[in-house]
PDB file of C-alpha atoms in Angstrom:
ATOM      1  CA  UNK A1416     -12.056   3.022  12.041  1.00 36.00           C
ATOM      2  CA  UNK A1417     -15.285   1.705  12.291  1.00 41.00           C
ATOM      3  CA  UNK A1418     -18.486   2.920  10.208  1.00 48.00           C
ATOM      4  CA  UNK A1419     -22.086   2.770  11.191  1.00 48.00           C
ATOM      5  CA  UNK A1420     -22.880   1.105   7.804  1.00 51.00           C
ATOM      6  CA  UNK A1421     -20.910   0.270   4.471  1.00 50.00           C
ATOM      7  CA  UNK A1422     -20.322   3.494   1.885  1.00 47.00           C
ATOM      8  CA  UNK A1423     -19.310   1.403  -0.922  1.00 48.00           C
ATOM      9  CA  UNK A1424     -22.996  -0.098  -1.681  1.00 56.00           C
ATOM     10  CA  UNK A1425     -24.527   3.240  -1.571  1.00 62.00           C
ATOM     11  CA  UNK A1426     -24.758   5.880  -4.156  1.00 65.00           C
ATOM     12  CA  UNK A1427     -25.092   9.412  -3.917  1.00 67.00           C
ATOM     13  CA  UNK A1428     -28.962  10.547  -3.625  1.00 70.00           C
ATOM     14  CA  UNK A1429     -29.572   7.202  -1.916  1.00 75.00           C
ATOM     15  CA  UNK A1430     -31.547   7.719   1.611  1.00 79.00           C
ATOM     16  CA  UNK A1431     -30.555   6.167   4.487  1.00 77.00           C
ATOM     17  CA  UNK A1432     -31.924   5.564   7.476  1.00 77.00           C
ATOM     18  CA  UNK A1433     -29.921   6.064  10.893  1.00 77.00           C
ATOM     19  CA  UNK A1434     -30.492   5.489  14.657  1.00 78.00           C
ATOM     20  CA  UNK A1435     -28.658   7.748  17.062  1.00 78.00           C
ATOM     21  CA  UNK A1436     -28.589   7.660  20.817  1.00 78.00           C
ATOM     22  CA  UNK A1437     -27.589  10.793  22.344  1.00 74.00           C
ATOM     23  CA  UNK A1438     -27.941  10.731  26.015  1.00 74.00           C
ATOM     24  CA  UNK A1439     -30.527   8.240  26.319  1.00 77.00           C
ATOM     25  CA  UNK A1440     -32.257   9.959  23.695  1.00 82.00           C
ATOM     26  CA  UNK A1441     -32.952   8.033  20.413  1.00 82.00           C
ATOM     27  CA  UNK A1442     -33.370  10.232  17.408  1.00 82.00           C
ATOM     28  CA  UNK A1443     -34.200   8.452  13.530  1.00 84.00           C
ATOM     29  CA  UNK A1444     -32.384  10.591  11.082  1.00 82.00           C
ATOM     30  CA  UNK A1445     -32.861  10.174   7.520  1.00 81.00           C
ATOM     31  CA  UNK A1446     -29.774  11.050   5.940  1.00 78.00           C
ATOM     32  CA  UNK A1447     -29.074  11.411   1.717  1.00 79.00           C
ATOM     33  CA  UNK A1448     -25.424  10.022   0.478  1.00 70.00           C
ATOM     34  CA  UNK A1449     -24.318  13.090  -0.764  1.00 70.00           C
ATOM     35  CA  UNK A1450     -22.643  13.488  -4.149  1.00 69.00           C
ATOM     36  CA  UNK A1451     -19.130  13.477  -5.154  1.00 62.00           C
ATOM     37  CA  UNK A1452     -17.532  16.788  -3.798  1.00 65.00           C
ATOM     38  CA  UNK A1453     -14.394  18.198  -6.037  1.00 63.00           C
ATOM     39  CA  UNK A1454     -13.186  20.279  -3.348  1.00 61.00           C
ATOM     40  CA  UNK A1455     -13.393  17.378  -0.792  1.00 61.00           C
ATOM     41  CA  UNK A1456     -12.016  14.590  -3.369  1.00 58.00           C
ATOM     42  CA  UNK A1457      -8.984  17.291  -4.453  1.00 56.00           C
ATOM     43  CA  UNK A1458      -8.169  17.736  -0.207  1.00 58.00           C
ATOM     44  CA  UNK A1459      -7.886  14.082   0.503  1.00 56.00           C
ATOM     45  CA  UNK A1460      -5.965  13.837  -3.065  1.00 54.00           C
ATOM     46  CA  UNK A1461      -3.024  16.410  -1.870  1.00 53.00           C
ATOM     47  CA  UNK A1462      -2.942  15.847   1.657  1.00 55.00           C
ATOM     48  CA  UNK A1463       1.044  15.928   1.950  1.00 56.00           C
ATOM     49  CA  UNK A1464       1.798  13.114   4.207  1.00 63.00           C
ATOM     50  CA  UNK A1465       0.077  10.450   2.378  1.00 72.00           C
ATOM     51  CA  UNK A1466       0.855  11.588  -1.429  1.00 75.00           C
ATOM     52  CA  UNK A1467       3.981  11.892  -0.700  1.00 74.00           C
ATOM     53  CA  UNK A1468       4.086   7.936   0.845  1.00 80.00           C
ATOM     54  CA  UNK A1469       1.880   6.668  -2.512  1.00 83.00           C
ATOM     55  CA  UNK A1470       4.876   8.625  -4.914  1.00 82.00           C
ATOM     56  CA  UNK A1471       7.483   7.128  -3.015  1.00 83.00           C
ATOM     57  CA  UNK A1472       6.598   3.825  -3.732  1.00 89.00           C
ATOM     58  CA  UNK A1473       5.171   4.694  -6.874  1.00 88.00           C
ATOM     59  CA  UNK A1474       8.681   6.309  -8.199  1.00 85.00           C
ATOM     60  CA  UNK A1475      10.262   3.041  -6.390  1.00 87.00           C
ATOM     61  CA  UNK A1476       8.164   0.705  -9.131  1.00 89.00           C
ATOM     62  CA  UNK A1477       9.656   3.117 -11.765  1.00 86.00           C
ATOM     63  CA  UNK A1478      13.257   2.838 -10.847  1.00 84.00           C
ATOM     64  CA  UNK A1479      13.311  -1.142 -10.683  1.00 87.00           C
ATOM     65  CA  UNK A1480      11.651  -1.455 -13.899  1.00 87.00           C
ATOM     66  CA  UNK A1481      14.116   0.801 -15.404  1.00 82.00           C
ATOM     67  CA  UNK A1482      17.502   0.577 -14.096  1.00 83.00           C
ATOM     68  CA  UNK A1483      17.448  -3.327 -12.667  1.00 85.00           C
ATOM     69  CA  UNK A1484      18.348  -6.227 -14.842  1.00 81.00           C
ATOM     70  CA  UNK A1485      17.779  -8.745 -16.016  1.00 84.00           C
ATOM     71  CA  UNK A1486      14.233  -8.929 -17.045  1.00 83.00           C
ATOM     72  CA  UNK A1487      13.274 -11.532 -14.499  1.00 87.00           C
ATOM     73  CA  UNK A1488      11.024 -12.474 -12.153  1.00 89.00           C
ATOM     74  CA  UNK A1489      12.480 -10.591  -9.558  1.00 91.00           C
ATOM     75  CA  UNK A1490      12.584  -7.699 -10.845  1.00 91.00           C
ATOM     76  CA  UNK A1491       9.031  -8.092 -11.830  1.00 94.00           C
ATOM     77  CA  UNK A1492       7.662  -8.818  -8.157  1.00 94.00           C
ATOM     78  CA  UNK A1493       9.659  -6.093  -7.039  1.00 94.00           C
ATOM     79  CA  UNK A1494       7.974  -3.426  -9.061  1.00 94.00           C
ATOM     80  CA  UNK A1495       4.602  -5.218  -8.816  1.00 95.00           C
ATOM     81  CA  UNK A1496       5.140  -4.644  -4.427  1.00 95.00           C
ATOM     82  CA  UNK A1497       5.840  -1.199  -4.930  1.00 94.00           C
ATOM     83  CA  UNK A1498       3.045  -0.343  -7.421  1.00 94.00           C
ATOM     84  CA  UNK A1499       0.317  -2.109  -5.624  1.00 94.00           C
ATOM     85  CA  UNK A1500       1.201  -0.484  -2.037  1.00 90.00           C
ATOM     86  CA  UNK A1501       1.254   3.033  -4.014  1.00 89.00           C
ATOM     87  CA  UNK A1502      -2.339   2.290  -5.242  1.00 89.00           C
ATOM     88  CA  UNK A1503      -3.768   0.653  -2.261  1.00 87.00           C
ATOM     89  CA  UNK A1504      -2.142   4.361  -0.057  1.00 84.00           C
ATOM     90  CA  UNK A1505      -4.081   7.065  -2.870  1.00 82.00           C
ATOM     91  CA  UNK A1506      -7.457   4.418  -2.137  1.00 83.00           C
ATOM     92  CA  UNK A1507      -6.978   4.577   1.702  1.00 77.00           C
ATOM     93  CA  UNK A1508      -6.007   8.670   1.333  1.00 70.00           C
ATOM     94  CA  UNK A1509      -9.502   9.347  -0.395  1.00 69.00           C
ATOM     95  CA  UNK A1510     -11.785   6.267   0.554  1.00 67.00           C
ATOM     96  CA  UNK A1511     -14.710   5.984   0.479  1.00 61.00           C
ATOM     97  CA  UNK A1512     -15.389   8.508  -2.222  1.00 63.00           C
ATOM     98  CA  UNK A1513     -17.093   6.524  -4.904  1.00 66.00           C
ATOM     99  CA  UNK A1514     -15.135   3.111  -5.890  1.00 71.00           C
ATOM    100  CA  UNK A1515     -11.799   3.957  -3.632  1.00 73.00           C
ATOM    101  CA  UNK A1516     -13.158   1.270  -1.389  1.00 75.00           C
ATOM    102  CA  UNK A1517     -13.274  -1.364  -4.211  1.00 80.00           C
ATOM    103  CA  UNK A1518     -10.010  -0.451  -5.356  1.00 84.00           C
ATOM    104  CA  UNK A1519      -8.515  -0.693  -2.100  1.00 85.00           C
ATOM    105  CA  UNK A1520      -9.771  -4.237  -0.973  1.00 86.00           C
ATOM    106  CA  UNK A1521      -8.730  -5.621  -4.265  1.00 88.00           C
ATOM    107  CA  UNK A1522      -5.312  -4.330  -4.212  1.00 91.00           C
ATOM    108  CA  UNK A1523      -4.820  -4.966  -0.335  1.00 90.00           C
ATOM    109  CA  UNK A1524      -5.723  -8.689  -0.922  1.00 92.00           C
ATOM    110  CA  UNK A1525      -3.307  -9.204  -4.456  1.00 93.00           C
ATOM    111  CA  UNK A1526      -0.741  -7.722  -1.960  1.00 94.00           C
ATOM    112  CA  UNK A1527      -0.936 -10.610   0.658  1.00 95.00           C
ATOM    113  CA  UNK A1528       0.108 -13.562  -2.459  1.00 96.00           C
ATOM    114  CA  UNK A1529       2.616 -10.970  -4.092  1.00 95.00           C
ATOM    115  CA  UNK A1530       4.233 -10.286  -0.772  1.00 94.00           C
ATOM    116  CA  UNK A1531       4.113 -13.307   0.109  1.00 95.00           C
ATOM    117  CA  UNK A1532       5.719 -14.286  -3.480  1.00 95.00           C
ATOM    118  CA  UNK A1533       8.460 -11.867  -3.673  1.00 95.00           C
ATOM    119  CA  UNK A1534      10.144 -12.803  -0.007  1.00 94.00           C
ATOM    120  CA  UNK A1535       9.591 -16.579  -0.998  1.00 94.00           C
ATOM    121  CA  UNK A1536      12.100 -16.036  -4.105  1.00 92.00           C
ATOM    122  CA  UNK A1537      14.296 -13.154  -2.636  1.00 92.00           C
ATOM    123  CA  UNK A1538      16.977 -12.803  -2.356  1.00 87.00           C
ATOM    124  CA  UNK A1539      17.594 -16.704  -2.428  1.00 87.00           C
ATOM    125  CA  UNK A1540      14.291 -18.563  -3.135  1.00 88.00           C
ATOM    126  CA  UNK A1541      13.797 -20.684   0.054  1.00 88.00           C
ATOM    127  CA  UNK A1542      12.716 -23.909  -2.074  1.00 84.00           C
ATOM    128  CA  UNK A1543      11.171 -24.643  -5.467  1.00 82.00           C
ATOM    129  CA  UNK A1544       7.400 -24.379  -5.109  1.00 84.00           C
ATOM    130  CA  UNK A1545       5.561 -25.020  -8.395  1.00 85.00           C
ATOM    131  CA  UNK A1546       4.072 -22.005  -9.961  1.00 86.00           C
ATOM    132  CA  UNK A1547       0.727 -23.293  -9.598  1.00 91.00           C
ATOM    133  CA  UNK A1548       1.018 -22.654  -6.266  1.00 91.00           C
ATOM    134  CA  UNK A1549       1.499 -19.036  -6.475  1.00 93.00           C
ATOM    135  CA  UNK A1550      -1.019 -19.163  -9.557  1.00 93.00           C
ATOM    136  CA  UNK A1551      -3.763 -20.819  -6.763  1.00 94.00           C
ATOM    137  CA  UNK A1552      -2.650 -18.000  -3.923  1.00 94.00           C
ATOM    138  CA  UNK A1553      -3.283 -14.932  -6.620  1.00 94.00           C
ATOM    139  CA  UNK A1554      -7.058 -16.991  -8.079  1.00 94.00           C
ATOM    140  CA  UNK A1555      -7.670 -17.467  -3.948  1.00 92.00           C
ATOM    141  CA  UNK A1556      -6.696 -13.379  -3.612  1.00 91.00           C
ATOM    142  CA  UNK A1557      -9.060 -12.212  -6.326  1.00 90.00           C
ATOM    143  CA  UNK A1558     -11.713 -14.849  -5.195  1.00 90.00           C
ATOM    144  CA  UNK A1559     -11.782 -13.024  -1.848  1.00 87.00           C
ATOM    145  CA  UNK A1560     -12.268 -10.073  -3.027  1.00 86.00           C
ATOM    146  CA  UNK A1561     -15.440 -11.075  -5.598  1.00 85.00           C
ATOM    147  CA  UNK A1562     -16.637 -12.454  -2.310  1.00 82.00           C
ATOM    148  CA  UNK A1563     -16.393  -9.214  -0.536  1.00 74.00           C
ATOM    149  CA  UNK A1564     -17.975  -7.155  -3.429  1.00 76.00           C
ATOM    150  CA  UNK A1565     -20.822  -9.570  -3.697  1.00 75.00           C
ATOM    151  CA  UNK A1566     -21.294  -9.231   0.384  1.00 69.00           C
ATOM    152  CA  UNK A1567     -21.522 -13.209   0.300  1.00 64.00           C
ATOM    153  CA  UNK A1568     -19.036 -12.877   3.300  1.00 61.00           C
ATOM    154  CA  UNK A1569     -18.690  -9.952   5.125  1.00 62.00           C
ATOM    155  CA  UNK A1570     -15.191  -8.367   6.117  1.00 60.00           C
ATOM    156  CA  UNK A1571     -14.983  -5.743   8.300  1.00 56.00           C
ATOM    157  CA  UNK A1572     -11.627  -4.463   8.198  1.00 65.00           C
ATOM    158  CA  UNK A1573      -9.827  -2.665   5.059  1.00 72.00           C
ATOM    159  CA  UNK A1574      -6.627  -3.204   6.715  1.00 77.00           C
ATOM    160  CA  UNK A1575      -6.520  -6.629   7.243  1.00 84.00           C
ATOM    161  CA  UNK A1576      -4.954  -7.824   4.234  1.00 88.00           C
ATOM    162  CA  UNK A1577      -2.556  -5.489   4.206  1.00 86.00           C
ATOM    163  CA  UNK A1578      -1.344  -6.446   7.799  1.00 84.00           C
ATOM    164  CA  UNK A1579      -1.594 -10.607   6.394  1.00 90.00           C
ATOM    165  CA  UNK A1580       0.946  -9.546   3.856  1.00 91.00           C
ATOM    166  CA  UNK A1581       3.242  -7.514   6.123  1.00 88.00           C
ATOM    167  CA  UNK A1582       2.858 -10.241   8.778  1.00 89.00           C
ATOM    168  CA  UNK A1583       3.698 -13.057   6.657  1.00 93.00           C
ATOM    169  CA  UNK A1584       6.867 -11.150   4.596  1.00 92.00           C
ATOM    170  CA  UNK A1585       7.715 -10.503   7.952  1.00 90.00           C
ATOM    171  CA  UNK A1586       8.057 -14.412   8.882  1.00 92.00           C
ATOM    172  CA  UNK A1587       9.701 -15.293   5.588  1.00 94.00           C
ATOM    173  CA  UNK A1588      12.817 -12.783   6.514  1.00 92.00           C
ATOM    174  CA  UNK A1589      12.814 -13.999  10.528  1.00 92.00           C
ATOM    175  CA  UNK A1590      12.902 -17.401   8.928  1.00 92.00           C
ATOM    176  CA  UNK A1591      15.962 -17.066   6.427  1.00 92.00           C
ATOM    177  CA  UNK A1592      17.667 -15.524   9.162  1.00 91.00           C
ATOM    178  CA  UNK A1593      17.682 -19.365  10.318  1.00 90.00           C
ATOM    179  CA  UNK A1594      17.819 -21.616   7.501  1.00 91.00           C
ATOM    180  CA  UNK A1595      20.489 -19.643   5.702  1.00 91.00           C
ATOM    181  CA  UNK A1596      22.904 -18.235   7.932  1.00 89.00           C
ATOM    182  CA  UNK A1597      25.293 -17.166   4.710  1.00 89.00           C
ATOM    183  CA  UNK A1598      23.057 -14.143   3.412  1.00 90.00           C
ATOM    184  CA  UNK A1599      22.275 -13.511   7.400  1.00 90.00           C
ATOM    185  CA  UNK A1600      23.299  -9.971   7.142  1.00 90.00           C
ATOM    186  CA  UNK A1601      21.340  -9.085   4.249  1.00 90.00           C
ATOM    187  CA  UNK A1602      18.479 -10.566   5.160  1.00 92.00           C
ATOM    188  CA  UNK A1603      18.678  -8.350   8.453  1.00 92.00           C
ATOM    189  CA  UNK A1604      19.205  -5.271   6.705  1.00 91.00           C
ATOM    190  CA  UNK A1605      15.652  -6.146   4.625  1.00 92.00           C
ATOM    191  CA  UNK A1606      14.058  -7.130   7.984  1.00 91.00           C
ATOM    192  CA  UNK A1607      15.150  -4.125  10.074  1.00 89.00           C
ATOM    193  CA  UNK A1608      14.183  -1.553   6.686  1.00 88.00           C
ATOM    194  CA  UNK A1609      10.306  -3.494   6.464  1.00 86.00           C
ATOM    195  CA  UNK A1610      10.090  -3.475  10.005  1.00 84.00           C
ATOM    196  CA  UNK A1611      11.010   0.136  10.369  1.00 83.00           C
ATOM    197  CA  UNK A1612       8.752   1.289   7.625  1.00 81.00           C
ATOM    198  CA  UNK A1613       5.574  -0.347   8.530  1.00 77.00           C
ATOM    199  CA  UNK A1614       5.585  -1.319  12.089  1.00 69.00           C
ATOM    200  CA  UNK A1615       5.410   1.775  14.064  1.00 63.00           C
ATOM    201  CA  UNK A1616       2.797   3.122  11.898  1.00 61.00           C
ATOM    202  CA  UNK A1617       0.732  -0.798  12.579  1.00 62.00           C
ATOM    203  CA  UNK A1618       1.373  -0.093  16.066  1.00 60.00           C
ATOM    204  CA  UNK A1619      -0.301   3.035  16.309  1.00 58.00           C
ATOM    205  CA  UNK A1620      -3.464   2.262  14.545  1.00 55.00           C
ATOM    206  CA  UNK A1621      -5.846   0.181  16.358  1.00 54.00           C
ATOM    207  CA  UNK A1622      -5.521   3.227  19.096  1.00 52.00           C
ATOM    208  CA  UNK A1623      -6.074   6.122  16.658  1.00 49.00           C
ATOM    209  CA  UNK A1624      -9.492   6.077  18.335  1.00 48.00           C
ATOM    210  CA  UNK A1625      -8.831   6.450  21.968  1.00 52.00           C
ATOM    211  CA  UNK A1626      -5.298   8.129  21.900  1.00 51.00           C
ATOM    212  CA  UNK A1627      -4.961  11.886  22.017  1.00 51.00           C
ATOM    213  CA  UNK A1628      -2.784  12.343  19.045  1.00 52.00           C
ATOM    214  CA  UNK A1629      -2.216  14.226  16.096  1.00 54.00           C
ATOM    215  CA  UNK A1630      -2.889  12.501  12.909  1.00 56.00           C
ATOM    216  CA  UNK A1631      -1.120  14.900  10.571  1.00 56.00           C
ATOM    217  CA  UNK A1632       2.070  14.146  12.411  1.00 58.00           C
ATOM    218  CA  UNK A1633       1.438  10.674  12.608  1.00 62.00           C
ATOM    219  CA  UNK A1634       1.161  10.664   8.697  1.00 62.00           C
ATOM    220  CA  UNK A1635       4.221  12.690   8.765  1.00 62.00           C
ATOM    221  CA  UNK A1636       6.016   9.735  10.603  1.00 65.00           C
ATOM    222  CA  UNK A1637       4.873   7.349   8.218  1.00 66.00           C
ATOM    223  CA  UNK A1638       6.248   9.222   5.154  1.00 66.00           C
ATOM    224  CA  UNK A1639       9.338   9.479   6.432  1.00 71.00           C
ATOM    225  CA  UNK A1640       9.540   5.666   7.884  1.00 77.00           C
ATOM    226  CA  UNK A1641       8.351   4.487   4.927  1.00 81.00           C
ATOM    227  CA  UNK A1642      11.763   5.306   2.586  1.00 82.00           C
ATOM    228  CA  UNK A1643      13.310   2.485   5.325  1.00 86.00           C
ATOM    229  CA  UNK A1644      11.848  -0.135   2.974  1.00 89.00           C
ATOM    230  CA  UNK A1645      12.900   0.765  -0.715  1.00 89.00           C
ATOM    231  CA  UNK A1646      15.928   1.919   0.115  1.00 87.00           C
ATOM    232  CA  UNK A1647      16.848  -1.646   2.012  1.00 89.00           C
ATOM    233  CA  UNK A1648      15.836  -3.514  -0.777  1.00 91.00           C
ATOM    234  CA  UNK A1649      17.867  -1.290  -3.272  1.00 86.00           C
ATOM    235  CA  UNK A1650      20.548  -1.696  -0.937  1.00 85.00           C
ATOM    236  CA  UNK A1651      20.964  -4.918  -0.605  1.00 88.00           C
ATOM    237  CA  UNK A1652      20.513  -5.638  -4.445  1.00 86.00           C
ATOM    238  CA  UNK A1653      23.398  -2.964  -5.073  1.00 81.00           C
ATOM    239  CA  UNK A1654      25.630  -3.615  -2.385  1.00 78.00           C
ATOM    240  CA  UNK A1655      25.407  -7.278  -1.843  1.00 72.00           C
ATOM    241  CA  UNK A1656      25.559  -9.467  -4.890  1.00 71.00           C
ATOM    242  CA  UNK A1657      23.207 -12.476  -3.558  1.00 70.00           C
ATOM    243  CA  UNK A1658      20.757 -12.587  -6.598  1.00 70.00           C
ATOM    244  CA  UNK A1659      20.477 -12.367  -9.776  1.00 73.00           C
ATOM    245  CA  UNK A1660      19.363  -8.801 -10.244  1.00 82.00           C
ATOM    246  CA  UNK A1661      21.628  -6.026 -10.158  1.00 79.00           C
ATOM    247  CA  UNK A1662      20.662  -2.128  -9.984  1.00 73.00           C
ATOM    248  CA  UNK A1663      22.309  -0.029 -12.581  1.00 71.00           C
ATOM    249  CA  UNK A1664      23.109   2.944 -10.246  1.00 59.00           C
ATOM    250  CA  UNK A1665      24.698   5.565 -13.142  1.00 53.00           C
ATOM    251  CA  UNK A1666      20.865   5.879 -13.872  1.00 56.00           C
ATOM    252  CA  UNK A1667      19.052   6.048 -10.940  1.00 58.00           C
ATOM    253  CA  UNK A1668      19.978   9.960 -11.138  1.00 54.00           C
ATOM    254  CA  UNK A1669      18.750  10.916 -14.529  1.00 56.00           C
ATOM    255  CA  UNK A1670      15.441   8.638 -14.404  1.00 59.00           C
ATOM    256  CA  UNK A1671      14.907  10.716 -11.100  1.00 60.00           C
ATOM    257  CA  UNK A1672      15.679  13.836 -12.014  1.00 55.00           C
ATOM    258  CA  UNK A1673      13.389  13.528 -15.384  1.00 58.00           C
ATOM    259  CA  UNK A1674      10.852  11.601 -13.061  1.00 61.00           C
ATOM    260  CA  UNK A1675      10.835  14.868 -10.721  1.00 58.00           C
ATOM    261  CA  UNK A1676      10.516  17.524 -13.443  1.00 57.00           C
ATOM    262  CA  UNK A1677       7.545  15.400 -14.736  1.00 60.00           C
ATOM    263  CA  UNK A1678       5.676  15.302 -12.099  1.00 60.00           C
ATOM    264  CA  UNK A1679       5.730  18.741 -10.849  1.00 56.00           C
ATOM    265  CA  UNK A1680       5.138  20.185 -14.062  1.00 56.00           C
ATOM    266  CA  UNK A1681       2.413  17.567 -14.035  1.00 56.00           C
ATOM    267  CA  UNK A1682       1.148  18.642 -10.587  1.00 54.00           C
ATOM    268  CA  UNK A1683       1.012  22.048 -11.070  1.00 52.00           C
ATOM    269  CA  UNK A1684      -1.200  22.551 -14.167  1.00 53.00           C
ATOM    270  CA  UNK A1685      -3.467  19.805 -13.169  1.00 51.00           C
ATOM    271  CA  UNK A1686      -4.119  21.106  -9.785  1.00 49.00           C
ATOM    272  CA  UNK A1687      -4.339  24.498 -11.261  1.00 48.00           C
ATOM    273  CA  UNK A1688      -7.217  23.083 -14.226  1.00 48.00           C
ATOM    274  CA  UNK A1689      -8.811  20.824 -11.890  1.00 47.00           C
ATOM    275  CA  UNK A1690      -8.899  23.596  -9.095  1.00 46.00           C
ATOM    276  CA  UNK A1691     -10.844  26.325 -10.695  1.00 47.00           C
TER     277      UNK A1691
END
């Protein structure tokens, strides 16, 4: 979506001064940024579809730190991708209230190097790079973003560095499926699980705009694509021994169940407090 002028600089109380055209007509509005809302901030906060996508990928980052081994890199890029999509989701679900827009720029361009990074090492590293490389890629990610803040160079669209990073993990899978036919069949599984999870959703959003659609169900359709990807990539790491890593399936159950009790509990008497 595009907006007549960027929220992030602004504060609330600022005035600012708009131009509409209504019919021919041209009307100068002075309109004041108004202030955080609780009631507005709490809405976007719980709206199902989208919470629901951030926890999935946030309780994904908790189960691979806690029942996949080794200690590795891996393992460590692996909860990294999950975190940083679960962050960048709650910034899109409430942006722009207050710095949600900052948040979300700098995670969505750390996610283009660390996608990038992850699918370059698993699950068979296509060929040694040296880790100055990836060191350079993360520096260039965070120099971006600097960039951005500072409005030196102006970048319209949020979502483009999250579609750099699912385009290019994307291209590292389609390639593997033809420089190493032996993990083949993995690889597709991971391919068909990304695509699945974030394609259909891509598809539909430069038309958002112009299609008659419902966006509730829409976000309904992306919650319940999204479990395609973890559950490919846990998949193939417990099914298929082609890396290093291996998940330690007696605990998934009891990290989940203790993970679920938490956060209800958790949900409940915050909302309550935070509601009254």
């Amino acid at each position: 979506l595009t907006l007549p002028f960027s929220l992030i600089k602004h504060k609330a109380g600022d005035t600012i001064d708009l131009t509409i055209e209504r019919q021919d007509q041209v009307i100068e509005v002075k309109w004041t940024f108004p202030p955080l809302n609780r009631q507005e901030l709490l809405d976007r906060i719980y709206s199902f579809p989208w919470i629901l996508i951030a926890l999935l990928f946030w309780a994904s980052g908790v189960v691979t730190l806690a029942t996949i081994r080794p200690r590795n890199e891996r393992r460590f890029l692996l909860a990294a991708f999950f975190y940083i999509l679960a962050v960048w989701i709650v910034t899109i679900a409430i942006w722009p209230v207050n710095y949600s827009g900052h948040v979300a720029t700098l995670t969505g361009w750390l996610f283009v190097p660390l996608a990038w990074h992850f699918h370059w090492v698993f699950p068979k590293p296509l060929r040694s790079l040296n880790p100055s490389a990836w060191l350079f890629s993360y520096l260039l990610a965070t120099g971006i973003t600097f960039l951005d803040f500072s409005k030196l160079v102006k970048i319209d669209s949020i979502l483009l560095p999250i579609g750099l990073g699912v385009l290019g993990t994307l291209a590292l899978l389609g390639l593997r499926l033809a420089i190493q036919p032996e993990i083949r069949r993995q690889v597709f599984i991971l391919l068909a699980g990304f695509a699945s999870g974030s394609l259909p959703i891509a598809l539909f959003m430069p038309f958002l705009r112009t299609l008659q659609v419902d966006l509730t169900q829409i976000r309904l359709v992306a919650a319940l694509f999204s479990a395609f990807i973890p559950a490919s990539y846990y998949y193939v790491i417990a099914y298929h021994k082609i890396s290093d890593i291996e998940l330690r399936a007696s605990s998934v159950i009891s990290y989940l169940s203790y993970g679920l009790i938490i956060f209800w509990f958790n949900y409940l008497v915050v909302y309550d407090l935070i509601g009254r």
